[in-house]
Coordinates of C-alpha atoms in Angstrom, one line a residue:
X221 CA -3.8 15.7 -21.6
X222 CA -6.5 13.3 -23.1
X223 CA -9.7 14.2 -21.1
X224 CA -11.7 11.0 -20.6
X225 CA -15.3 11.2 -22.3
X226 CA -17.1 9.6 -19.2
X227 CA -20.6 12.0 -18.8
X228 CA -21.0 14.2 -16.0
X229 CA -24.0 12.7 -15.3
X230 CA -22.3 9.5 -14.3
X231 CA -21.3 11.6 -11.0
X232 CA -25.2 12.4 -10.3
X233 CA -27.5 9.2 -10.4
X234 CA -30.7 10.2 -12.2
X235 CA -28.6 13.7 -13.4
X236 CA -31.1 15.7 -12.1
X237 CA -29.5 19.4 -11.2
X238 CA -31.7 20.5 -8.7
X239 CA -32.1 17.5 -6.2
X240 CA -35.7 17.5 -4.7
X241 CA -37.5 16.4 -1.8
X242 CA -36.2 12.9 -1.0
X243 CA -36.6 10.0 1.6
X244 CA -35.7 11.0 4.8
X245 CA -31.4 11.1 6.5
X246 CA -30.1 7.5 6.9
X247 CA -30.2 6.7 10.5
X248 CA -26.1 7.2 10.5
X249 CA -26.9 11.2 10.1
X250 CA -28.3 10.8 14.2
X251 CA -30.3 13.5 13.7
X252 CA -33.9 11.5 13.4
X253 CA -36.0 12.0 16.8
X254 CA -35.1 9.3 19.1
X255 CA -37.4 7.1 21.4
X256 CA -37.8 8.2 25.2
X257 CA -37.3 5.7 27.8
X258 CA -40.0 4.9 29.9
X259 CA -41.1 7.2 32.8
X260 CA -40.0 5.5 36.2
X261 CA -42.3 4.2 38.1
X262 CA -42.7 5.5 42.1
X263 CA -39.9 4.9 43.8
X264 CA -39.8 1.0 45.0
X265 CA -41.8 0.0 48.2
X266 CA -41.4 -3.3 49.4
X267 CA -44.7 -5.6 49.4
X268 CA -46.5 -5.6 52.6
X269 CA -44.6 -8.4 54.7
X270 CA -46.7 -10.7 57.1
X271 CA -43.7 -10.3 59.8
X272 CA -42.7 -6.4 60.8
X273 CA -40.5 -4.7 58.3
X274 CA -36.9 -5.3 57.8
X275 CA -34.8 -2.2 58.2
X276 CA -34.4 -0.2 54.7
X277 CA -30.8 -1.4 54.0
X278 CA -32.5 -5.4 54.5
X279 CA -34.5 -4.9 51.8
X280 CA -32.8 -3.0 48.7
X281 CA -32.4 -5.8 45.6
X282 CA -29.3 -4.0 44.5
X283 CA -27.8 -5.0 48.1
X284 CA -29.2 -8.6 48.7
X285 CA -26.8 -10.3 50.8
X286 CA -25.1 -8.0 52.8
X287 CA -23.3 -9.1 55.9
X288 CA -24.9 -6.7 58.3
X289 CA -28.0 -7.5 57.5
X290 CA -30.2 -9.9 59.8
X291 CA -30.6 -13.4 59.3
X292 CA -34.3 -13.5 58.0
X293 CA -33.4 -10.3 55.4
X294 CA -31.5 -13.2 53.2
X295 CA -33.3 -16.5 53.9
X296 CA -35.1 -17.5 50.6
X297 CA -38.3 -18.8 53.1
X298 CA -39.2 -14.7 53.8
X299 CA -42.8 -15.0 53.0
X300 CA -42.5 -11.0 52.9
X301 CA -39.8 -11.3 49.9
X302 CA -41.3 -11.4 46.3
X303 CA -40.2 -14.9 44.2
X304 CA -38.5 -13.1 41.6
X305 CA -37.3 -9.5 41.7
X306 CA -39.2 -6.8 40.5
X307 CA -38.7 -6.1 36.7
X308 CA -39.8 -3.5 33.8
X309 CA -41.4 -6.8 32.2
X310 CA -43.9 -7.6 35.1
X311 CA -45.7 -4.3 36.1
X312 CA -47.1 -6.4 39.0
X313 CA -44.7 -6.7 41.2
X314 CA -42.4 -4.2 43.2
X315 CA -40.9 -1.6 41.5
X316 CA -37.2 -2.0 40.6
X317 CA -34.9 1.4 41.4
X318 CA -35.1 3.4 38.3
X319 CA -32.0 2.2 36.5
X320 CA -33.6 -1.0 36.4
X321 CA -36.4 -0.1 34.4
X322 CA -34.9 1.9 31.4
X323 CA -35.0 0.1 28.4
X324 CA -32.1 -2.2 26.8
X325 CA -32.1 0.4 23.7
X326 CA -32.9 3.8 24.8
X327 CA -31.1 6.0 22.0
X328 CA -32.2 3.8 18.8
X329 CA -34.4 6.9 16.3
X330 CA -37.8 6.4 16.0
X331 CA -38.3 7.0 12.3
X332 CA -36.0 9.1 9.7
X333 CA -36.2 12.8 9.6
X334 CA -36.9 14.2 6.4
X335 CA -35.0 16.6 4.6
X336 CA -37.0 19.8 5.9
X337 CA -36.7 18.4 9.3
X338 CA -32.7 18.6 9.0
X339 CA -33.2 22.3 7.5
X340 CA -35.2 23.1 10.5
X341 CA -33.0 21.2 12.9
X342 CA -30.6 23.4 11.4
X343 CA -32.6 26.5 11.5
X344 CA -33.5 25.9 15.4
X345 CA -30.3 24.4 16.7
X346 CA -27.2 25.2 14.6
X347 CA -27.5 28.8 13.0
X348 CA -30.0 30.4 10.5
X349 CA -27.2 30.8 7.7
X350 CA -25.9 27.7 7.4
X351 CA -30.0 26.2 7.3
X352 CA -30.4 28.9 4.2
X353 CA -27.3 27.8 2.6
X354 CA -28.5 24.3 2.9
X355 CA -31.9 25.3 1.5
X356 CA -30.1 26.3 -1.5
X357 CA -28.9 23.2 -2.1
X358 CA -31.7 21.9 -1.9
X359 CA -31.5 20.6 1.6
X360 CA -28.8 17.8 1.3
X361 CA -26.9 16.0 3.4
X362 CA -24.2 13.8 3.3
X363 CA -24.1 10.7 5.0
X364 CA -21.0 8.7 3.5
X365 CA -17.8 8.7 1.7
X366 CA -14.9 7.4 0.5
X367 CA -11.9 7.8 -1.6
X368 CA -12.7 11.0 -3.7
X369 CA -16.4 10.1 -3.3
X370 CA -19.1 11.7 -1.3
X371 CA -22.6 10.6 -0.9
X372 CA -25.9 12.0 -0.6
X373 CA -28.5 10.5 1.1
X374 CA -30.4 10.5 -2.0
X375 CA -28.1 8.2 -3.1
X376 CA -26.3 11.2 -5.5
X377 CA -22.5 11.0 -5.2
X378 CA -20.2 13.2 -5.4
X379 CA -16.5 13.8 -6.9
X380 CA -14.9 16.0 -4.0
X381 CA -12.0 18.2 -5.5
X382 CA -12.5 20.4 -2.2
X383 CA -12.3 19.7 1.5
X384 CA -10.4 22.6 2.3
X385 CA -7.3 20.6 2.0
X386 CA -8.0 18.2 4.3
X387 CA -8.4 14.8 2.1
X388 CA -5.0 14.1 0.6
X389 CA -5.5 10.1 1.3
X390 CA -8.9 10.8 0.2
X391 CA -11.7 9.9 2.9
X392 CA -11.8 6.9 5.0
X393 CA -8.2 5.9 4.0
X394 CA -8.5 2.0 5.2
X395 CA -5.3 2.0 6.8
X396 CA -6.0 5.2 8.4
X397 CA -9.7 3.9 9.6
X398 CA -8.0 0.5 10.9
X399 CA -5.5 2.0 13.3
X400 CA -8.9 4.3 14.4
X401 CA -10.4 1.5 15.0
X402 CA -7.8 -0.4 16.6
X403 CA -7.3 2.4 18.9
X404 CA -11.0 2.8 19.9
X405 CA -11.0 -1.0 21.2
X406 CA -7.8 -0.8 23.3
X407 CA -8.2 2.9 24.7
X408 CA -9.3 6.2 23.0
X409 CA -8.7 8.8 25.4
X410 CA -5.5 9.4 27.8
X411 CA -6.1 9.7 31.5
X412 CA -2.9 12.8 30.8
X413 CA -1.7 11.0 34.0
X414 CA 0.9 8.6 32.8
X415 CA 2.9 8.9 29.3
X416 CA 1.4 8.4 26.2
X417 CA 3.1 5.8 23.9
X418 CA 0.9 6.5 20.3
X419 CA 2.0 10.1 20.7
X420 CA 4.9 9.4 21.4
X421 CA 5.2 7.2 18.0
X422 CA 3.3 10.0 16.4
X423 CA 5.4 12.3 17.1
X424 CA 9.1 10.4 16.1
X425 CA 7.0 9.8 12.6
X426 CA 6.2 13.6 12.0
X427 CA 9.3 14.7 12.7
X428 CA 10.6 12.3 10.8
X429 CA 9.6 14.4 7.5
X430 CA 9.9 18.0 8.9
X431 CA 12.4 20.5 7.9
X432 CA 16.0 18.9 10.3
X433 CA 16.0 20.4 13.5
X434 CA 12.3 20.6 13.7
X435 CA 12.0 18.1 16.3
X436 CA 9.5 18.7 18.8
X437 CA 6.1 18.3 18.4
X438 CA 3.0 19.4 20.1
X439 CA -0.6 17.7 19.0
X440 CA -3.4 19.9 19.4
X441 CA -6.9 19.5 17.7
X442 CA -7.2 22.1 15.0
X443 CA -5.5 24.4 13.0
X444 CA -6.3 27.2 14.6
X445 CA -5.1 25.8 18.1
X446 CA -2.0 25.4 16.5
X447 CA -1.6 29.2 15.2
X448 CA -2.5 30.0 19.0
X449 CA 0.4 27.9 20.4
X450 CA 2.6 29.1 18.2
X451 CA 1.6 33.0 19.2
X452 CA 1.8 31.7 23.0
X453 CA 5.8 30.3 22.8
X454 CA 6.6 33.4 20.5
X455 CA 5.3 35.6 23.8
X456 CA 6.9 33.3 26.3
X457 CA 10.6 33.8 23.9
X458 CA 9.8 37.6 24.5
X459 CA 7.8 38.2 20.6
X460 CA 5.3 40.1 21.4
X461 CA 5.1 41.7 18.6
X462 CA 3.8 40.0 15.4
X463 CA 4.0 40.7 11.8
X464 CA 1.7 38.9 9.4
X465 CA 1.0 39.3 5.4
X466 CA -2.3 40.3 4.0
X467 CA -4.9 38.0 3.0
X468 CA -3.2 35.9 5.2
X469 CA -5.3 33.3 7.0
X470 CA -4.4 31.6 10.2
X471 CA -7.5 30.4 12.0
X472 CA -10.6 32.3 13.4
X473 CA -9.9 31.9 17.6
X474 CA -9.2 35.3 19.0
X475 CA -5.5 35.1 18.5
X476 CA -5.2 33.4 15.1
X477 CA -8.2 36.0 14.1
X478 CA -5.8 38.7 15.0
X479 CA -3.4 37.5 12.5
X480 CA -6.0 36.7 9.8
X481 CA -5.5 39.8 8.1
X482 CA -9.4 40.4 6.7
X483 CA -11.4 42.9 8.5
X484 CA -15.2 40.8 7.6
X485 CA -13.9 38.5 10.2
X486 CA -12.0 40.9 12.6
X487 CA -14.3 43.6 12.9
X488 CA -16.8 42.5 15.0
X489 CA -14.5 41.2 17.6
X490 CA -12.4 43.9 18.5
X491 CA -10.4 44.7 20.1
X492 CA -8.0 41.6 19.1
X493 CA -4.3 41.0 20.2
X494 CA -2.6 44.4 20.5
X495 CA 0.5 45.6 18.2
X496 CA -0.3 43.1 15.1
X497 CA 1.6 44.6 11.9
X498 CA 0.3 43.6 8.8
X499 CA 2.4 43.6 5.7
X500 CA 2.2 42.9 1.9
X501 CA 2.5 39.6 1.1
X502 CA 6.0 38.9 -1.4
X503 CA 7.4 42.2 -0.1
X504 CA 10.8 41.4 1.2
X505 CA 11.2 45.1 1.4
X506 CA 8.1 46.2 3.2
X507 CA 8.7 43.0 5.8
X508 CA 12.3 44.8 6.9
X509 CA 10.8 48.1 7.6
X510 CA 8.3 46.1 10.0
X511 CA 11.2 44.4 11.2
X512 CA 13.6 47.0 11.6
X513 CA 10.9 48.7 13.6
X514 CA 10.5 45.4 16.1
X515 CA 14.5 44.6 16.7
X516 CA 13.9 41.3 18.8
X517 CA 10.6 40.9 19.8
X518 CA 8.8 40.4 16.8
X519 CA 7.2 37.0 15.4
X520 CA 6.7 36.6 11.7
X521 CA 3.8 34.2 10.9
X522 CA 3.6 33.2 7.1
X523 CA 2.2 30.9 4.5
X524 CA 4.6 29.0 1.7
X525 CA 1.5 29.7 -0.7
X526 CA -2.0 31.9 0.0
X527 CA -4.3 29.1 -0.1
X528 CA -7.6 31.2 2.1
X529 CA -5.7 33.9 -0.2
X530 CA -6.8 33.0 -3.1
X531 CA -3.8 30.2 -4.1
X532 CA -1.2 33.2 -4.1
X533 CA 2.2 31.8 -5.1
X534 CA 5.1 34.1 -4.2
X535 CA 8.0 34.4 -6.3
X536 CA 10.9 31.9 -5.9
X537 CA 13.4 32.8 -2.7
X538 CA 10.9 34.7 -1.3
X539 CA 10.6 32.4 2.1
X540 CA 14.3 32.3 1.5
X541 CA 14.7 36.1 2.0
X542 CA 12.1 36.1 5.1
X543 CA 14.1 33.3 6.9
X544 CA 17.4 35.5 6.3
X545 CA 15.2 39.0 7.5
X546 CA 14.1 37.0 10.7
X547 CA 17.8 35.7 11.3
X548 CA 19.3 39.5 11.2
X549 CA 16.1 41.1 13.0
X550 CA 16.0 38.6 15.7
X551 CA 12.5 37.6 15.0
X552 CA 10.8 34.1 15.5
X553 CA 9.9 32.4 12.2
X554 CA 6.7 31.0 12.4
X555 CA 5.7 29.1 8.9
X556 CA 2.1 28.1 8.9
X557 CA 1.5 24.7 6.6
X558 CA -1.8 23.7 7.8
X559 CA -2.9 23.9 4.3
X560 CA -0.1 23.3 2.4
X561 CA 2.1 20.5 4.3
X562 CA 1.6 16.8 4.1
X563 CA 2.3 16.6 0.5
X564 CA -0.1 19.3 -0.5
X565 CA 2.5 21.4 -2.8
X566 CA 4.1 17.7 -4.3
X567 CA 6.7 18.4 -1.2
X568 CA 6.3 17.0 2.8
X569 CA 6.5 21.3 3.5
X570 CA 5.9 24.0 1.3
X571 CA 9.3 25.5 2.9
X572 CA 11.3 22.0 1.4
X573 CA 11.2 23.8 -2.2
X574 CA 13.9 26.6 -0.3
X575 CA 15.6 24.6 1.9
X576 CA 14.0 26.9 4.8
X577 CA 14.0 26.0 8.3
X578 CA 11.9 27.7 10.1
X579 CA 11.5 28.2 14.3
X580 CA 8.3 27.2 14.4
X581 CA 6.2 25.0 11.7
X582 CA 2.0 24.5 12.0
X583 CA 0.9 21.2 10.4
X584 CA -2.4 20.1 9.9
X585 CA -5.5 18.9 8.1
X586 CA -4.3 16.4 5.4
X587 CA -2.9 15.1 9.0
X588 CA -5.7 14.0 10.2
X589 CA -5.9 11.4 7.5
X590 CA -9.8 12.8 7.0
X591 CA -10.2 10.5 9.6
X592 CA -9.9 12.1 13.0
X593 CA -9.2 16.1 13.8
X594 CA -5.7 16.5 14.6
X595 CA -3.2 19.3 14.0
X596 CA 0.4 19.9 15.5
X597 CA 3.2 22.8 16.0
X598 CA 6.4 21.8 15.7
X599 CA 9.7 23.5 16.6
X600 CA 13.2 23.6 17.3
X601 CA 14.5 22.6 20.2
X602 CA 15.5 26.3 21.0
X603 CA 12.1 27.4 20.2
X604 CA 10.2 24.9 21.7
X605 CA 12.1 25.1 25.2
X606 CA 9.8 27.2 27.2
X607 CA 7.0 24.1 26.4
X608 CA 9.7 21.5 26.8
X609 CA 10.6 22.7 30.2
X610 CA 7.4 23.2 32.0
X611 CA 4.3 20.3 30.6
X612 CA 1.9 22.4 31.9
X613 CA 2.8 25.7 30.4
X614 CA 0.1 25.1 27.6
X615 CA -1.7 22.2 27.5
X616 CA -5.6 20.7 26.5
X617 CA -7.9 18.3 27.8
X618 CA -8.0 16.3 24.4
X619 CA -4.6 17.4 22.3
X620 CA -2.5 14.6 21.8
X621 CA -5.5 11.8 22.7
X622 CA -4.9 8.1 21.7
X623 CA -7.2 8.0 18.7
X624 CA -6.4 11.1 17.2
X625 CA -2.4 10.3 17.4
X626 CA -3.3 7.1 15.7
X627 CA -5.6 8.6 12.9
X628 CA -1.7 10.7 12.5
X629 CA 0.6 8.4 12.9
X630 CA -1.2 5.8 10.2
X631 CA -1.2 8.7 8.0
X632 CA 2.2 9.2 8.1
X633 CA 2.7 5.8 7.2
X634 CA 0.6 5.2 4.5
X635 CA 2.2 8.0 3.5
X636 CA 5.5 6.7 3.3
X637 CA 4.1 3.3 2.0
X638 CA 1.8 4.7 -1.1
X639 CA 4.3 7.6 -2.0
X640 CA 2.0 10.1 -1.6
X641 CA 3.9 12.6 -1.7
X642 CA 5.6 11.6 -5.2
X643 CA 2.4 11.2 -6.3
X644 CA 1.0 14.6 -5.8
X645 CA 4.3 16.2 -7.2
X646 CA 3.1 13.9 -10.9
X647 CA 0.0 14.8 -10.7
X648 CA -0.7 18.4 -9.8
X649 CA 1.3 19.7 -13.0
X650 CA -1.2 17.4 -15.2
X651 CA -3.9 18.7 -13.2
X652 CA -3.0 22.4 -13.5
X653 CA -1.9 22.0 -17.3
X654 CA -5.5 20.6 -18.4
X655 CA -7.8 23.3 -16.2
X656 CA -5.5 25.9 -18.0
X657 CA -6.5 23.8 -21.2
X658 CA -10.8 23.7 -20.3
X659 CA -10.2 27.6 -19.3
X660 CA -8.5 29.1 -22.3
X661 CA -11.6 29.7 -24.0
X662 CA -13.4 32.1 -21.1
X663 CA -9.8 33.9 -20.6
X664 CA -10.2 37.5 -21.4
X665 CA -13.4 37.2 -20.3
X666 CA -15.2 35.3 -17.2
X667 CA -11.8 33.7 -16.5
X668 CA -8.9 35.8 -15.2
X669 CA -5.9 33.5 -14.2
X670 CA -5.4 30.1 -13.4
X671 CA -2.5 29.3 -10.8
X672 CA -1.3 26.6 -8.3
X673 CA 1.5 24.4 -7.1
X674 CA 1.2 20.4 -6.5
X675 CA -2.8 20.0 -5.5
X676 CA -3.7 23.6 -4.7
X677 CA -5.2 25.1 -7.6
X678 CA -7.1 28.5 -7.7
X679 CA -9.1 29.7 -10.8
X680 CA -9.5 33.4 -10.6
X681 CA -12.5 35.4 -12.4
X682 CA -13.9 38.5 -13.8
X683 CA -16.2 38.4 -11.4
X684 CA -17.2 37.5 -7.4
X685 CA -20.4 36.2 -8.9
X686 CA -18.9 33.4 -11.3
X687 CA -17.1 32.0 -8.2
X688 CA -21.2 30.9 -6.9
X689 CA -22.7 30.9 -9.8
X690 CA -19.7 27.5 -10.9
X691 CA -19.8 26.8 -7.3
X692 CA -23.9 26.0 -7.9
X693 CA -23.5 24.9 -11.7
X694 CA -21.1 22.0 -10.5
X695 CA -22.7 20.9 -7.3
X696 CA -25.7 20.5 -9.4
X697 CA -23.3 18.0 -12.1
X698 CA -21.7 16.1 -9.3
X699 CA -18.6 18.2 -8.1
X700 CA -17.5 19.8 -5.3
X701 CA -15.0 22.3 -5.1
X702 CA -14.4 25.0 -2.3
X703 CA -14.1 29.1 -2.7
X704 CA -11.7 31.1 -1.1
X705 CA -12.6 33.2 2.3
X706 CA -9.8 36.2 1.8
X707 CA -9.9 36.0 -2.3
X708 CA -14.2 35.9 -3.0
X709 CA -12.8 35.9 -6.8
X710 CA -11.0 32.7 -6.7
X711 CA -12.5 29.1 -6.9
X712 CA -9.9 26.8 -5.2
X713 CA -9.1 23.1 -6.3
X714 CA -7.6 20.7 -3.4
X715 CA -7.9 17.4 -5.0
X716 CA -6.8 13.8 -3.2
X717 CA -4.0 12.9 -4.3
X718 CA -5.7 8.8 -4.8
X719 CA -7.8 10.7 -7.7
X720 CA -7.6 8.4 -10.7
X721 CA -7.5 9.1 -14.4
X722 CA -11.0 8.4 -15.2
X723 CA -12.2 10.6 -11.6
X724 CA -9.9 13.0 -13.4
X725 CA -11.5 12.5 -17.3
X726 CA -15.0 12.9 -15.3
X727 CA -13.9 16.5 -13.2
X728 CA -12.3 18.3 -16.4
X729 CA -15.4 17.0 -18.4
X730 CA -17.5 18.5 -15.7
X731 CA -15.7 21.8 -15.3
X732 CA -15.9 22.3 -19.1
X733 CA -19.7 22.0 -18.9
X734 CA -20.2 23.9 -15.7
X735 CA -17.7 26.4 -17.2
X736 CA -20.4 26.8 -20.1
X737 CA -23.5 26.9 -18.4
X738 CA -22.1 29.8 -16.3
X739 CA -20.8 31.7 -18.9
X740 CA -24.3 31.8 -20.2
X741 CA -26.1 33.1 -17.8
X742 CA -23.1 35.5 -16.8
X743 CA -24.2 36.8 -20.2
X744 CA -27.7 37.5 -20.0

């Protein structure tokens, strides 16, 4: 592939690699200190009236002309009644009740917060690791984005090649934004009293594309609360027992932590769900002993390709052989395509490539459209029965809401329109073929293996320290990427699949220069 000679620089107004000190967040961060409203004033007294007091209900502005009130409490002659009502504006006269005098604008910020404030905000509010981690990159933030573009708000942009997934349509898809907005005018949120028609529509258009049979769908707001659904139904089918593969990762709630098979994480919240198996991922054979073991009430939870895993591609008719094990052990097939669904792997599922159907399918980020959070666990209508039979079973305040079933639905369609899916199936190949081509001269040494399917590419090294060291080195030329929580030796590539040739040219031009710089100071 011809790699386009565009600079890396042309990513990075003013190309410096360290960004410094800068103008303060754009008022669209909201984090800038915001104005407080006046204090109220006493509480409001009526003048002193020449003629005795009217009773207290007689004389409340908000009530002026109630029907119980006497006659002189609303005749405009009162001599006691002030010509105008009491207002913020005229400090003079009577007091309004408080709500009256808060200001028109109470939430606008009163100047922009500089970059060390954000850190600090950071530091004081959100967590001290995430503020250091911020510090070392130099304290940016990004404030907005679109197609495969990110921006600082020092005007820097970005060429995003990560997102954990979540981008397919890129960011701000416009007919993913319009049906947002659409839905935010007419009505966000669901009362959950009557039915719902946008999930409803939502709903008809996923399953639409998922594997036949797999026709029930239930909308939830991340990932992980899909993984925990799915380990609910499996208990309420009798599964109480469940089998996931190493390096596995399904979500960091208790239960989907249970079956994220990496101790870091685990450890320091045990005890987690009880009897979790964990096997080796690709291992037909080590899955049936498990199995065997379990006769009808186990639950097998599994990923078409590793993607936390470190882009771990298993060998063709593997899901095959686990949907066959399942069938013959009585277990509930749960396939988890949070990562890799939604055109991810150049197919709708990652299971399509086998023909596999399985009981239970988790769907997720590129759903969302990068618009609005939304995930969803579908399942047959066998599996799905103990949910389909009683509403309340499992339910959430805000899964399935108006806006976020919109932000799904419009995906799904543009989708369909743009043929995404298509797209990413042309394009990852030409994507994987030229990193292989800017690797081959660090293989043997700071470069191990480089490996993917469709837009999920993983570039495995020597060393953990390469991964941050190219993490830093391209940050620093423009280009985001994302590392890999259960491989720390794999840098992972989850590109949109609206990336065009010359966004391409610029990333491979990039990666060739950040693969450089790396490999020099790996060196020394």
């Amino acid at each position: 592939m011809t790699v386009s000679p565009t600079s890396a620089e042309a990513a990075a107004p003013g190309g410096a690699p360290a960004p410094a000190d800068a103008a303060g967040l754009a008022e669209a961060t909201g984090t800038a200190d915001t104005a407080k409203p006046a204090k109220p004033a006493e509480p409001a007294r009526p003048a002193k009236p020449t003629k005795p007091a009217e009773p207290p209900e007689a004389i409340e502005p908000a009530e002026p002309a109630r029907p119980a009130e006497p006659p002189e409490a609303i005749e405009p002659a009162e001599p006691a009644r002030p010509a105008e009502p009491a207002r913020p504006a005229e400090p003079g006269k009577p007091a309004e009740p408080p709500e009256a005098i808060e200001p028109a604008e109470p939430a606008r910020p009163a100047k922009p917060a500089a970059r060390s404030d954000v850190v600090d905000l950071y530091l004081q509010h959100i967590g001290s690791g995430r503020a250091v981690m911020g510090r070392v990159m130099g304290g940016m933030a990004e404030v907005r984005s679109e197609g495969a573009w990110i921006h600082a708000d020092d005007g820097r942009r970005f060429l995003d090649f990560g997102g954990y997934g979540v981008f397919i349509l890129g960011h701000r898809h416009p007919a993913v934004v319009a049906a947002v907005h659409r839905q935010i005018d007419t009505h966000p949120l669901a009362s959950r009293v009557f039915l719902e028609p946008v999930a409803a529509r939502a709903a008809q258009a996923l399953a639409a594309h998922t594997p036949p049979g797999v026709d029930y769908v239930h909308f939830v707001n991340s990932g992980a609360e899909a993984t925990e659904a799915a380990l609910k139904l499996a208990r309420a089918h009798g599964r109480t027992s469940v089998i996931t593969t190493r390096r596995g990762f399904h979500g960091k709630t208790l239960g989907a932590l249970s079956v994220t098979a990496n101790a870091t994480y685990q450890t320091p919240f045990q005890p987690l769900l009880p009897d979790v198996t964990q096997v080796d991922y690709d291992d037909p054979a080590g899955l049936e002993q498990a199995l065997a073991a379990r006769r009808d009430r186990a639950c097998v939870i599994v990923e078409p390709v590793q993607g936390e895993g470190g882009v771990r591609i298993p060998r063709p008719g593997y899901l095959s052989q686990v949907r066959a094990l399942c069938s013959a052990y009585g277990a509930l097939l749960v396939v988890d395509e949070i990562q890799t669904g939604m055109g991810r792997l150049g197919t709708w599922w990652g299971v399509d490539a086998e023909g596999v159907r399985p009981d239970v399918l988790l769907a997720g980020k590129g759903l969302s459209g990068g618009v609005v959070p939304i995930a969803a666990m579908a399942a047959t209508a066998e599996a799905y029965g103990p949910f389909s039979r009683d509403p309340y079973l499992h339910t959430s305040t805000f899964g399935a809401s108006p806006i976020a079933c919109a932000a799904a639905l419009a995906t799904v369609r543009a989708m369909e329109a743009e043929n995404t899916v298509a797209r990413a199936a042309a394009l990852g190949p030409r994507i994987l073929a030229a990193v292989r081509e800017v690797c081959a001269p660090h293989e043997g040494g700071l470069v191990r293996e480089v490996r993917g399917r469709g837009l999920l590419i993983g570039i495995e090294f020597a060393e953990e320290r390469a991964v941050g060291e190219l993490l830093l080195e391209l940050i620093a030329r423009g280009v985001l990427v994302n590392h890999s929580l259960n491989s720390t030796r794999v840098l992972r590539l989850t590109p949109p699949a609206v990336v065009e040739d010359d966004e391409l040219g610029l990333f491979l031009t990039t990666l060739a220069e950040a693969l450089h710089g790396t490999a020099g100071r790996m060196s020394r």
